XYZ file of N, CA and C in Angstrom:
558
model
N -7.969 -49.818 -69.225
C -9.118 -50.120 -68.498
C -10.217 -50.454 -69.572
N -11.101 -51.240 -69.212
C -12.235 -51.612 -69.979
C -13.576 -50.980 -69.541
N -14.672 -51.112 -70.263
C -15.963 -50.456 -69.908
C -16.339 -50.903 -68.448
N -16.166 -52.137 -68.164
C -16.681 -52.438 -66.773
C -15.823 -51.806 -65.661
N -14.689 -51.518 -66.006
C -13.719 -50.853 -64.978
C -14.202 -49.436 -64.814
N -14.489 -48.774 -66.003
C -14.960 -47.407 -65.849
C -16.303 -47.300 -65.276
N -17.224 -48.234 -65.500
C -18.472 -48.231 -64.989
C -18.371 -48.421 -63.371
N -17.521 -49.261 -62.893
C -17.324 -49.362 -61.405
C -16.637 -48.112 -60.880
N -15.822 -47.573 -61.578
C -15.163 -46.255 -61.071
C -16.283 -45.245 -60.875
N -17.089 -45.032 -61.887
C -18.245 -43.999 -61.894
C -19.183 -44.361 -60.745
N -19.661 -45.574 -60.671
C -20.539 -45.900 -59.668
C -19.999 -45.742 -58.299
N -18.777 -46.048 -58.083
C -18.086 -45.846 -56.781
C -18.021 -44.400 -56.358
N -17.722 -43.525 -57.358
C -17.688 -42.077 -57.112
C -19.015 -41.581 -56.790
N -20.055 -42.032 -57.456
C -21.449 -41.602 -57.257
C -21.886 -42.064 -55.800
N -21.553 -43.253 -55.368
C -21.932 -43.755 -54.123
C -21.268 -42.881 -52.979
N -20.032 -42.454 -53.285
C -19.278 -41.656 -52.313
C -19.980 -40.272 -52.199
N -20.260 -39.626 -53.306
C -20.843 -38.335 -53.349
C -22.175 -38.290 -52.863
N -23.002 -39.204 -53.211
C -24.465 -39.149 -52.600
C -24.533 -39.549 -51.217
N -23.583 -40.377 -50.774
C -23.607 -40.769 -49.329
C -23.140 -39.606 -48.486
N -22.572 -38.535 -49.108
C -22.174 -37.369 -48.361
C -23.254 -36.230 -48.245
N -24.273 -36.463 -48.949
C -25.339 -35.461 -49.011
C -26.182 -35.653 -47.678
N -26.530 -34.531 -47.186
C -27.321 -34.470 -45.884
C -28.769 -34.817 -46.222
N -29.373 -35.896 -45.743
C -30.750 -36.158 -46.007
C -31.730 -35.127 -45.654
N -31.351 -34.480 -44.536
C -32.334 -33.534 -43.981
C -32.439 -32.280 -44.894
N -31.275 -31.961 -45.630
C -31.282 -30.900 -46.618
C -32.132 -31.366 -47.790
N -32.111 -32.562 -48.225
C -32.996 -32.983 -49.290
C -34.444 -32.997 -48.851
N -34.779 -33.407 -47.666
C -36.119 -33.341 -47.124
C -36.628 -31.982 -47.109
N -35.791 -30.963 -46.729
C -36.187 -29.595 -46.658
C -36.492 -29.094 -48.124
N -35.690 -29.583 -49.149
C -35.863 -29.187 -50.465
C -37.182 -29.617 -50.969
N -37.554 -30.956 -50.655
C -38.875 -31.441 -51.096
C -39.972 -30.671 -50.353
N -39.798 -30.301 -49.087
C -40.920 -29.552 -48.479
C -41.082 -28.221 -49.063
N -40.040 -27.537 -49.391
C -40.175 -26.197 -49.973
C -40.838 -26.286 -51.366
N -40.543 -27.372 -52.075
C -41.152 -27.535 -53.412
C -42.662 -27.703 -53.264
N -43.048 -28.569 -52.324
C -44.448 -28.885 -52.067
C -45.371 -27.773 -51.561
N -44.604 -26.803 -50.943
C -45.278 -25.670 -50.396
C -45.296 -24.393 -51.460
N -44.635 -24.539 -52.406
C -44.509 -23.393 -53.347
C -45.698 -23.442 -54.361
N -45.912 -22.251 -54.899
C -46.946 -22.247 -56.005
C -46.320 -22.647 -57.290
N -45.133 -22.163 -57.579
C -44.405 -22.562 -58.784
C -42.862 -22.750 -58.496
N -42.269 -23.645 -59.266
C -40.805 -23.947 -59.119
C -40.181 -23.430 -60.420
N -39.052 -22.820 -60.229
C -38.143 -22.360 -61.341
C -36.836 -22.925 -61.207
N -36.214 -23.355 -62.213
C -34.814 -23.938 -62.176
C -33.891 -23.260 -63.081
N -32.631 -23.189 -62.674
C -31.638 -22.561 -63.351
C -30.258 -23.295 -63.213
N -29.399 -23.057 -64.091
C -27.987 -23.484 -64.119
C -27.405 -23.158 -65.401
N -26.158 -23.739 -65.656
C -25.430 -23.331 -66.803
C -24.952 -24.780 -67.445
N -24.939 -24.767 -68.712
C -24.353 -25.974 -69.382
C -25.070 -27.306 -68.988
N -24.129 -28.269 -68.716
C -24.628 -29.658 -68.433
C -25.396 -29.564 -67.225
N -25.101 -28.718 -66.133
C -25.782 -28.672 -65.001
C -27.262 -28.218 -65.306
N -27.492 -27.271 -66.222
C -28.766 -26.838 -66.662
C -29.619 -27.913 -67.178
N -28.913 -28.853 -67.905
C -29.669 -30.042 -68.499
C -30.198 -30.845 -67.389
N -29.474 -31.069 -66.369
C -30.019 -31.861 -65.116
C -31.158 -31.237 -64.570
N -31.074 -29.854 -64.423
C -32.212 -28.967 -63.784
C -33.341 -29.068 -64.694
N -33.216 -29.055 -65.996
C -34.299 -29.230 -67.006
C -35.008 -30.574 -66.815
N -34.248 -31.592 -66.580
C -34.802 -32.959 -66.450
C -35.640 -32.907 -65.162
N -35.145 -32.268 -64.114
C -35.924 -32.261 -62.828
C -37.239 -31.485 -63.068
N -37.161 -30.272 -63.764
C -38.479 -29.511 -64.000
C -39.440 -30.435 -64.697
N -38.917 -31.174 -65.709
C -39.905 -32.026 -66.401
C -40.465 -33.143 -65.383
N -39.637 -33.654 -64.535
C -39.985 -34.630 -63.592
C -41.122 -33.996 -62.648
N -40.903 -32.779 -62.265
C -41.889 -32.207 -61.365
C -43.219 -31.977 -62.118
N -43.097 -31.639 -63.343
C -44.367 -31.443 -64.154
C -45.104 -32.705 -64.256
N -44.345 -33.841 -64.405
C -45.037 -35.258 -64.488
C -45.765 -35.525 -63.126
N -45.307 -34.851 -62.022
C -45.886 -35.138 -60.807
C -46.920 -34.040 -60.448
N -47.333 -33.201 -61.421
C -48.391 -32.295 -61.242
C -47.997 -30.926 -60.606
N -46.607 -30.757 -60.476
C -46.211 -29.477 -59.918
C -45.718 -28.520 -61.079
N -46.128 -27.337 -60.980
C -45.701 -26.303 -62.013
C -44.385 -25.979 -61.843
N -43.564 -26.442 -62.826
C -42.079 -26.115 -62.750
C -41.622 -25.583 -64.168
N -40.722 -24.565 -64.175
C -40.332 -23.878 -65.373
C -38.799 -23.787 -65.371
N -38.295 -23.838 -66.525
C -36.888 -23.508 -66.748
C -36.702 -21.954 -67.035
N -35.890 -21.355 -66.190
C -35.709 -19.897 -66.394
C -35.258 -19.663 -67.934
N -35.914 -18.762 -68.584
C -35.569 -18.383 -69.833
C -36.381 -18.985 -70.970
N -37.221 -19.885 -70.555
C -38.192 -20.621 -71.497
C -39.172 -19.575 -71.964
N -39.710 -19.780 -73.129
C -40.743 -18.901 -73.695
C -42.033 -18.766 -72.836
N -42.366 -19.937 -72.200
C -43.592 -20.016 -71.390
C -43.359 -19.679 -69.887
N -42.299 -19.189 -69.590
C -41.897 -18.895 -68.196
C -42.779 -17.720 -67.656
N -43.540 -17.943 -66.588
C -44.270 -16.892 -65.943
C -43.333 -16.091 -65.011
N -43.916 -15.001 -64.555
C -43.178 -14.156 -63.587
C -43.026 -14.904 -62.285
N -41.869 -14.607 -61.622
C -41.630 -15.246 -60.374
C -42.271 -14.375 -59.221
N -42.769 -14.905 -58.181
C -43.353 -14.124 -57.076
C -42.900 -14.717 -55.745
N -43.373 -14.128 -54.675
C -43.030 -14.448 -53.295
C -43.525 -15.832 -52.911
N -44.475 -16.460 -53.721
C -44.937 -17.758 -53.463
C -44.203 -18.837 -54.007
N -43.018 -18.524 -54.843
C -42.366 -19.393 -55.663
C -40.985 -19.772 -55.149
N -40.341 -20.754 -55.680
C -39.001 -21.197 -55.345
C -38.182 -21.233 -56.592
N -36.981 -20.727 -56.514
C -36.028 -20.935 -57.588
C -34.985 -21.831 -57.099
N -34.667 -22.833 -57.905
C -33.616 -23.811 -57.536
C -32.530 -23.654 -58.575
N -31.276 -23.265 -58.013
C -30.154 -22.996 -58.740
C -29.202 -24.063 -58.535
N -28.806 -24.808 -59.657
C -27.788 -25.785 -59.595
C -26.449 -25.191 -60.086
N -25.535 -25.117 -59.196
C -24.152 -24.515 -59.509
C -23.120 -25.166 -58.527
N -22.252 -25.924 -59.006
C -21.289 -26.526 -58.216
C -20.513 -25.489 -57.365
N -19.887 -24.465 -58.113
C -19.080 -23.526 -57.413
C -19.980 -22.363 -56.622
N -21.214 -22.131 -57.276
C -21.956 -21.059 -56.714
C -21.523 -19.758 -57.109
N -20.595 -19.722 -58.098
C -20.029 -18.550 -58.623
C -20.321 -18.158 -60.127
N -21.077 -19.048 -60.714
C -21.469 -18.870 -62.156
C -22.280 -17.702 -62.400
N -21.960 -16.704 -63.312
C -22.669 -15.424 -63.277
C -24.115 -15.510 -63.534
N -24.590 -16.339 -64.400
C -26.085 -16.407 -64.699
C -26.899 -16.932 -63.551
N -26.571 -17.978 -63.020
C -27.449 -18.460 -61.845
C -27.329 -17.464 -60.674
N -26.049 -16.934 -60.469
C -25.909 -15.867 -59.348
C -26.793 -14.706 -59.569
N -26.822 -14.261 -60.809
C -27.690 -13.133 -61.129
C -29.120 -13.415 -60.904
N -29.535 -14.581 -61.392
C -31.037 -15.016 -61.301
C -31.359 -15.128 -59.796
N -30.467 -15.739 -58.972
C -30.699 -15.857 -57.517
C -30.987 -14.478 -56.907
N -30.105 -13.435 -57.206
C -30.331 -12.102 -56.717
C -31.643 -11.532 -57.073
N -32.000 -11.700 -58.415
C -33.291 -11.100 -58.936
C -34.423 -11.885 -58.298
N -34.360 -13.154 -58.038
C -35.501 -13.835 -57.412
C -35.687 -13.370 -55.993
N -34.653 -13.145 -55.377
C -34.789 -12.539 -53.899
C -35.437 -11.168 -54.023
N -35.168 -10.348 -54.952
C -35.767 -9.031 -55.074
C -37.319 -9.180 -55.234
N -37.735 -10.258 -55.795
C -39.189 -10.435 -55.955
C -39.810 -11.282 -54.740
N -38.958 -11.576 -53.817
C -39.482 -12.218 -52.647
C -39.581 -13.778 -52.737
N -39.055 -14.333 -53.767
C -39.112 -15.763 -53.880
C -38.101 -16.395 -53.023
N -38.272 -17.692 -52.747
C -37.369 -18.462 -51.970
C -36.364 -19.048 -52.806
N -35.112 -19.281 -52.342
C -34.005 -19.748 -53.174
C -33.348 -21.019 -52.554
N -33.187 -22.029 -53.393
C -32.454 -23.241 -52.997
C -31.209 -23.289 -53.944
N -30.131 -23.436 -53.364
C -28.840 -23.619 -54.128
C -28.444 -25.003 -53.865
N -28.235 -25.761 -54.920
C -27.635 -27.123 -54.904
C -26.264 -27.080 -55.458
N -25.123 -27.193 -54.729
C -23.858 -27.033 -55.085
C -22.868 -27.621 -54.195
N -21.488 -27.322 -54.380
C -20.542 -27.877 -53.507
C -20.031 -26.875 -52.489
N -19.996 -25.561 -52.900
C -19.387 -24.473 -52.132
C -20.391 -23.758 -51.177
N -20.285 -24.082 -49.945
C -21.170 -23.467 -48.924
C -20.926 -21.991 -48.742
N -19.882 -21.502 -49.126
C -19.425 -20.155 -48.860
C -19.415 -19.397 -50.166
N -20.200 -19.731 -51.073
C -20.270 -19.119 -52.418
C -20.859 -17.709 -52.422
N -20.827 -17.017 -53.485
C -21.475 -15.726 -53.531
C -22.987 -15.796 -53.456
N -23.518 -17.002 -53.668
C -24.894 -17.293 -53.628
C -25.463 -17.374 -52.136
N -24.535 -17.642 -51.196
C -24.842 -17.942 -49.833
C -25.709 -16.855 -49.118
N -25.500 -15.545 -49.409
C -26.462 -14.584 -48.679
C -27.850 -14.491 -49.178
N -28.105 -15.128 -50.390
C -29.335 -15.180 -50.908
C -30.166 -16.446 -50.759
N -29.533 -17.472 -50.269
C -30.190 -18.827 -50.133
C -31.052 -18.852 -48.969
N -32.112 -19.540 -49.117
C -32.985 -20.014 -48.066
C -32.655 -21.454 -47.594
N -32.025 -22.180 -48.524
C -31.550 -23.550 -48.347
C -30.340 -23.868 -49.222
N -29.396 -24.511 -48.671
C -28.174 -24.974 -49.433
C -28.207 -26.433 -49.247
N -28.188 -27.174 -50.350
C -28.043 -28.609 -50.453
C -26.640 -28.862 -51.010
N -25.865 -29.544 -50.241
C -24.440 -29.738 -50.575
C -24.224 -31.046 -51.162
N -23.544 -31.058 -52.413
C -23.019 -32.198 -53.050
C -21.505 -32.038 -53.095
N -20.819 -32.560 -52.202
C -19.384 -32.128 -52.100
C -18.387 -32.652 -53.131
N -18.785 -32.466 -54.364
C -17.996 -32.950 -55.500
C -16.862 -31.897 -55.951
N -15.893 -32.300 -56.523
C -14.922 -31.441 -57.052
C -15.507 -30.414 -57.994
N -15.186 -29.129 -57.774
C -15.643 -28.023 -58.773
C -14.423 -27.341 -59.345
N -14.709 -26.340 -60.118
C -13.604 -25.673 -60.668
C -12.733 -24.836 -59.622
N -13.355 -24.799 -58.450
C -12.520 -24.026 -57.386
C -11.435 -24.969 -56.647
N -11.681 -26.343 -56.793
C -10.836 -27.237 -56.220
C -10.720 -27.043 -54.617
N -11.796 -26.999 -53.892
C -11.813 -26.710 -52.542
C -11.260 -27.950 -51.801
N -10.675 -27.894 -50.674
C -9.961 -28.928 -50.089
C -10.779 -30.111 -49.567
N -12.109 -29.811 -49.270
C -12.998 -30.910 -48.781
C -13.950 -31.450 -49.845
N -13.588 -31.143 -51.110
C -14.349 -31.707 -52.226
C -13.990 -33.134 -52.540
N -14.916 -33.975 -52.937
C -14.616 -35.350 -53.401
C -13.957 -35.438 -54.720
N -12.794 -35.843 -54.820
C -12.024 -35.973 -56.171
C -12.721 -36.833 -57.080
N -12.456 -36.658 -58.389
C -13.128 -37.472 -59.417
C -12.093 -37.774 -60.505
N -12.128 -39.059 -61.057
C -11.327 -39.269 -62.192
C -11.976 -39.051 -63.517
N -13.187 -38.533 -63.369
C -14.064 -38.281 -64.552
C -13.672 -36.873 -65.129
N -14.286 -36.708 -66.291
C -14.078 -35.417 -67.078
C -14.644 -34.242 -66.294
N -14.057 -33.192 -66.063
C -14.428 -31.932 -65.531
C -15.543 -32.183 -64.399
N -16.545 -31.623 -64.490
C -17.530 -31.655 -63.364
C -18.554 -32.734 -63.611
N -18.246 -33.765 -64.266
C -19.158 -34.914 -64.560
C -19.757 -35.465 -63.220
N -19.023 -35.687 -62.247
C -19.488 -36.378 -61.052
C -20.525 -35.394 -60.398
N -20.340 -34.155 -60.481
C -21.344 -33.172 -59.841
C -22.684 -33.324 -60.599
N -22.492 -33.344 -61.959
C -23.700 -33.360 -62.768
C -24.495 -34.634 -62.596
N -23.855 -35.731 -62.531
C -24.437 -37.122 -62.334
C -25.099 -37.145 -60.982
N -24.363 -36.673 -60.020
C -24.887 -36.655 -58.628
C -26.175 -35.768 -58.451
N -26.067 -34.570 -59.135
C -27.195 -33.694 -59.138
C -28.417 -34.420 -59.705
N -28.281 -35.031 -60.809
C -29.462 -35.730 -61.488
C -29.947 -36.837 -60.542
N -29.109 -37.641 -59.974
C -29.636 -38.702 -59.076
C -30.216 -38.154 -57.848
N -29.584 -37.112 -57.229
C -30.189 -36.503 -55.991
C -31.588 -35.985 -56.323
N -31.720 -35.295 -57.502
C -33.072 -34.689 -57.797
C -34.048 -35.864 -58.207
N -33.668 -37.014 -58.735
C -34.528 -38.128 -58.905
C -34.899 -38.710 -57.646
N -34.000 -38.691 -56.678
C -34.496 -39.249 -55.324
C -35.422 -38.330 -54.680
N -35.224 -37.040 -54.939
C -36.158 -35.976 -54.405
C -37.517 -36.089 -54.949
N -37.573 -36.505 -56.282
C -38.906 -36.773 -57.033
C -39.550 -37.875 -56.333
N -38.890 -38.997 -56.113
C -39.447 -40.124 -55.339
C -39.953 -39.763 -53.971
N -39.230 -38.948 -53.237
C -39.695 -38.502 -51.929
C -41.080 -37.673 -52.087
N -41.085 -36.872 -53.193
C -42.281 -36.183 -53.321
C -43.363 -37.021 -53.772
N -43.210 -38.037 -54.481
C -44.169 -38.994 -54.775
C -44.731 -39.670 -53.562
N -43.828 -40.030 -52.678
C -44.221 -40.761 -51.406
C -44.950 -39.754 -50.456
N -44.582 -38.458 -50.387
C -45.164 -37.590 -49.585
C -46.630 -37.288 -50.115
N -46.760 -37.160 -51.478
C -48.083 -36.912 -52.003
C -48.890 -38.139 -52.294
N -48.314 -39.268 -51.849
C -49.016 -40.620 -51.882
C -49.318 -40.919 -53.338
N -48.424 -40.604 -54.281
C -48.687 -40.885 -55.750
C -47.892 -42.384 -55.799
N -48.861 -43.309 -55.937
C -48.237 -44.705 -56.043
C -48.493 -45.388 -57.380
N -49.227 -44.725 -58.223
C -49.559 -45.431 -59.493
C -48.624 -44.786 -60.584
N -47.415 -45.384 -60.666
C -46.459 -44.897 -61.642
C -46.969 -45.152 -63.067
N -47.674 -46.260 -63.295
C -48.306 -46.423 -64.584
C -49.163 -45.420 -65.130
N -49.984 -44.852 -64.191
C -50.853 -43.792 -64.627
C -50.138 -42.506 -64.896
N -48.998 -42.210 -64.251
C -48.274 -41.056 -64.634
C -47.560 -41.221 -65.941
N -47.187 -42.539 -66.252
C -46.686 -42.786 -67.494
C -47.677 -42.613 -68.753
N -48.868 -43.096 -68.467
C -49.888 -42.955 -69.404
C -50.249 -41.589 -69.570
N -50.424 -40.755 -68.527
C -50.854 -39.423 -68.628
C -49.858 -38.569 -69.461
N -48.528 -38.795 -69.281
C -47.623 -37.873 -69.997
C -46.954 -38.488 -71.213
N -47.169 -39.833 -71.487
C -46.475 -40.506 -72.634
C -46.917 -39.908 -74.008
N -48.143 -39.414 -73.983
C -48.568 -38.810 -75.383
C -48.119 -37.389 -75.518
N -47.522 -36.823 -74.522
C -47.182 -35.409 -74.546
C -45.766 -35.206 -74.872
N -44.968 -36.246 -74.850
C -43.489 -36.076 -75.032
C -43.051 -36.359 -76.413
C-alpha cells in the first residue's frame, strides 16, 4: 500500500468512528464546560496529549482549563469539571483522579469507549467514541491502525468539534483576533 491508501484507510475509519458519536452527548459536554468555573483534563500517554491540546484550545477561547499535574494547577472544587479521556475507562491514573474529583464535588465527564467501565459510577456524563480499546469489546469499531490510534485521533477531532461548538455558543466569530491574541504567547 502507498501513502494515499493509508490516508484513505485512516480517514475512512475516522469517519466511521465520529459518525457513531452521539451529538447530544457532545452538546452536553459543551454545556457543562460553559457552566463550569474551571476545566481540568486528564488521561494517560497519547490520550493525555489529546486532552492537553483541548485544554490549550479552551484557554484560547477564554476558558480556564488545566492539565492535572501541571505546576500551575489550582485546587478542584464543586464548581469545576474534570474531563477524563480513557478508551477503556480502566486506566489507573484517570480512574483515581475521577474518584478524587467526585470527593471534592466536581462534575466528571468521561470520554471513552467502555460505557460499563470502572469510571461509570463517578460520571456525570459519558461521551462514547466506540473505537477498539485494549478490552476488545464486541461493539467496538475495529481499526487497522497501531494500537489505540483511532481512539486518539477521534478524541482530538471530537474535542476540536466541541471547541467550534463553544465558539458558536459564545458567539466568537473573529478567529483572527484569537490568533493574534495568543500567537505571541506560544
